[in-house]
Every structure is written in C-alpha cells, then in structure tokens.
Amino acid sequence: MCTYVIQKSDITGSGKGTAGWIPITEARVYYDHPFHMTTDHTLNIDFVNPGKGLDARVAVELTEESARALVADILAALEEGGAAHAEA
C-alpha cells in the first residue's frame, strides 16, 4: 500500500543538480516507497524549481532515523548560529 503523504513548502535557496547550481523555490517532502534505497519506505525530499523544468531538481531519500536526526541537527544549527550572530 502506498502512503504517499506529501507536504509542500515555498522556500528560497540553491541546490546543485546535474547541470550545476540552480535556484530552489519549493521543497516537497513525502513518506513513501523509495526509488533508489532498498528499504520499504523513506522520507523523500525534492528540492525543485518548477519554473526551470524537470532537470531543476535535487532529490534525497532518508531513512526515518536519518530524517529525524537531520531535523534535530537543523534546529540545533539554527539555534546555535542565531545565538552566535546575535552576540556579535
């Protein structure tokens, strides 16, 4: 059974794809069967720029444990970085 639960976010950033660096305008986060990994389900993140065509995409497949660790590390980096820059 496919779970294909998807969340979309408008974002501002850059990603490096097969053609080099591209502006990233959207993140699509979903929990479903992976394309490449050999596990039943993964958290998949597609960083895309729909206006630049199909090649403007950076895809990531993560195990649940890796996804949770990444979320914790992102939040920690934002906290520490924000605090360090506030003190400067």
Short mmCIF file of C-alpha atoms in Angstrom, two decimals:
data_model
loop_
_atom_site.label_atom_id
_atom_site.label_comp_id
_atom_site.label_asym_id
_atom_site.label_seq_id
_atom_site.Cartn_x
_atom_site.Cartn_y
_atom_site.Cartn_z
CA MET A 1 0.00 0.00 0.00
CA CYS A 2 1.38 3.42 -0.92
CA THR A 3 1.34 6.05 1.78
CA TYR A 4 2.45 8.96 -0.42
CA VAL A 5 1.85 11.68 2.15
CA ILE A 6 3.21 14.99 0.80
CA GLN A 7 3.97 18.38 2.28
CA LYS A 8 4.99 21.34 0.11
CA SER A 9 6.83 24.48 1.16
CA ASP A 10 7.81 27.60 -0.73
CA ILE A 11 11.48 28.15 0.04
CA THR A 12 14.41 30.29 -1.06
CA GLY A 13 17.74 28.61 -1.60
CA SER A 14 20.16 27.00 -4.03
CA GLY A 15 20.92 23.41 -4.92
CA LYS A 16 23.49 21.69 -7.08
CA GLY A 17 21.99 19.41 -9.70
CA THR A 18 23.38 17.68 -12.76
CA ALA A 19 23.61 20.99 -14.66
CA GLY A 20 25.26 22.90 -11.80
CA TRP A 21 23.74 25.30 -9.27
CA ILE A 22 20.05 26.14 -9.57
CA PRO A 23 17.76 28.42 -7.57
CA ILE A 24 15.42 26.35 -5.37
CA THR A 25 11.90 27.68 -4.85
CA GLU A 26 9.97 24.69 -3.48
CA ALA A 27 10.52 21.69 -1.21
CA ARG A 28 8.33 18.60 -1.50
CA VAL A 29 8.57 16.29 1.49
CA TYR A 30 6.88 12.92 1.39
CA TYR A 31 6.93 9.50 3.05
CA ASP A 32 6.67 6.70 0.51
CA HIS A 33 8.48 3.91 -1.29
CA PRO A 34 11.97 4.98 -2.34
CA PHE A 35 13.24 4.93 -5.90
CA HIS A 36 16.84 4.06 -5.05
CA MET A 37 17.22 2.86 -1.44
CA THR A 38 16.43 -0.74 -0.58
CA THR A 39 14.09 -0.10 2.37
CA ASP A 40 10.29 -0.32 2.31
CA HIS A 41 9.70 3.39 2.97
CA THR A 42 11.79 6.52 3.20
CA LEU A 43 11.30 10.19 3.85
CA ASN A 44 11.90 11.79 0.47
CA ILE A 45 12.70 15.43 -0.13
CA ASP A 46 12.66 17.01 -3.57
CA PHE A 47 14.16 20.48 -3.77
CA VAL A 48 12.81 21.93 -7.03
CA ASN A 49 12.35 24.99 -9.19
CA PRO A 50 9.22 24.23 -11.26
CA GLY A 51 9.87 27.24 -13.50
CA LYS A 52 13.20 25.80 -14.65
CA GLY A 53 11.88 22.43 -15.88
CA LEU A 54 12.31 18.80 -14.87
CA ASP A 55 16.10 18.97 -14.51
CA ALA A 56 15.87 21.66 -11.81
CA ARG A 57 15.58 19.09 -9.02
CA VAL A 58 17.71 17.73 -6.20
CA ALA A 59 16.23 14.57 -4.67
CA VAL A 60 17.06 12.98 -1.30
CA GLU A 61 15.85 9.69 0.25
CA LEU A 62 16.37 9.22 4.00
CA THR A 63 15.60 6.50 6.50
CA GLU A 64 13.23 7.58 9.26
CA GLU A 65 16.11 7.64 11.76
CA SER A 66 18.26 9.76 9.46
CA ALA A 67 15.40 12.18 8.77
CA ARG A 68 14.75 12.67 12.49
CA ALA A 69 18.47 13.19 13.17
CA LEU A 70 18.66 15.72 10.32
CA VAL A 71 15.67 17.67 11.70
CA ALA A 72 17.33 17.81 15.14
CA ASP A 73 20.64 18.94 13.62
CA ILE A 74 18.97 21.63 11.50
CA LEU A 75 17.17 23.02 14.55
CA ALA A 76 20.37 22.92 16.63
CA ALA A 77 22.37 24.68 13.90
CA LEU A 78 19.74 27.41 13.60
CA GLU A 79 19.68 27.92 17.38
CA GLU A 80 23.47 28.00 17.74
CA GLY A 81 24.03 30.09 14.61
CA GLY A 82 21.31 32.56 15.54
CA ALA A 83 22.69 32.93 19.06
CA ALA A 84 26.26 33.38 17.82
CA HIS A 85 25.25 36.08 15.35
CA ALA A 86 23.06 37.85 17.91
CA GLU A 87 26.06 38.19 20.22
CA ALA A 88 28.32 39.60 17.51
#
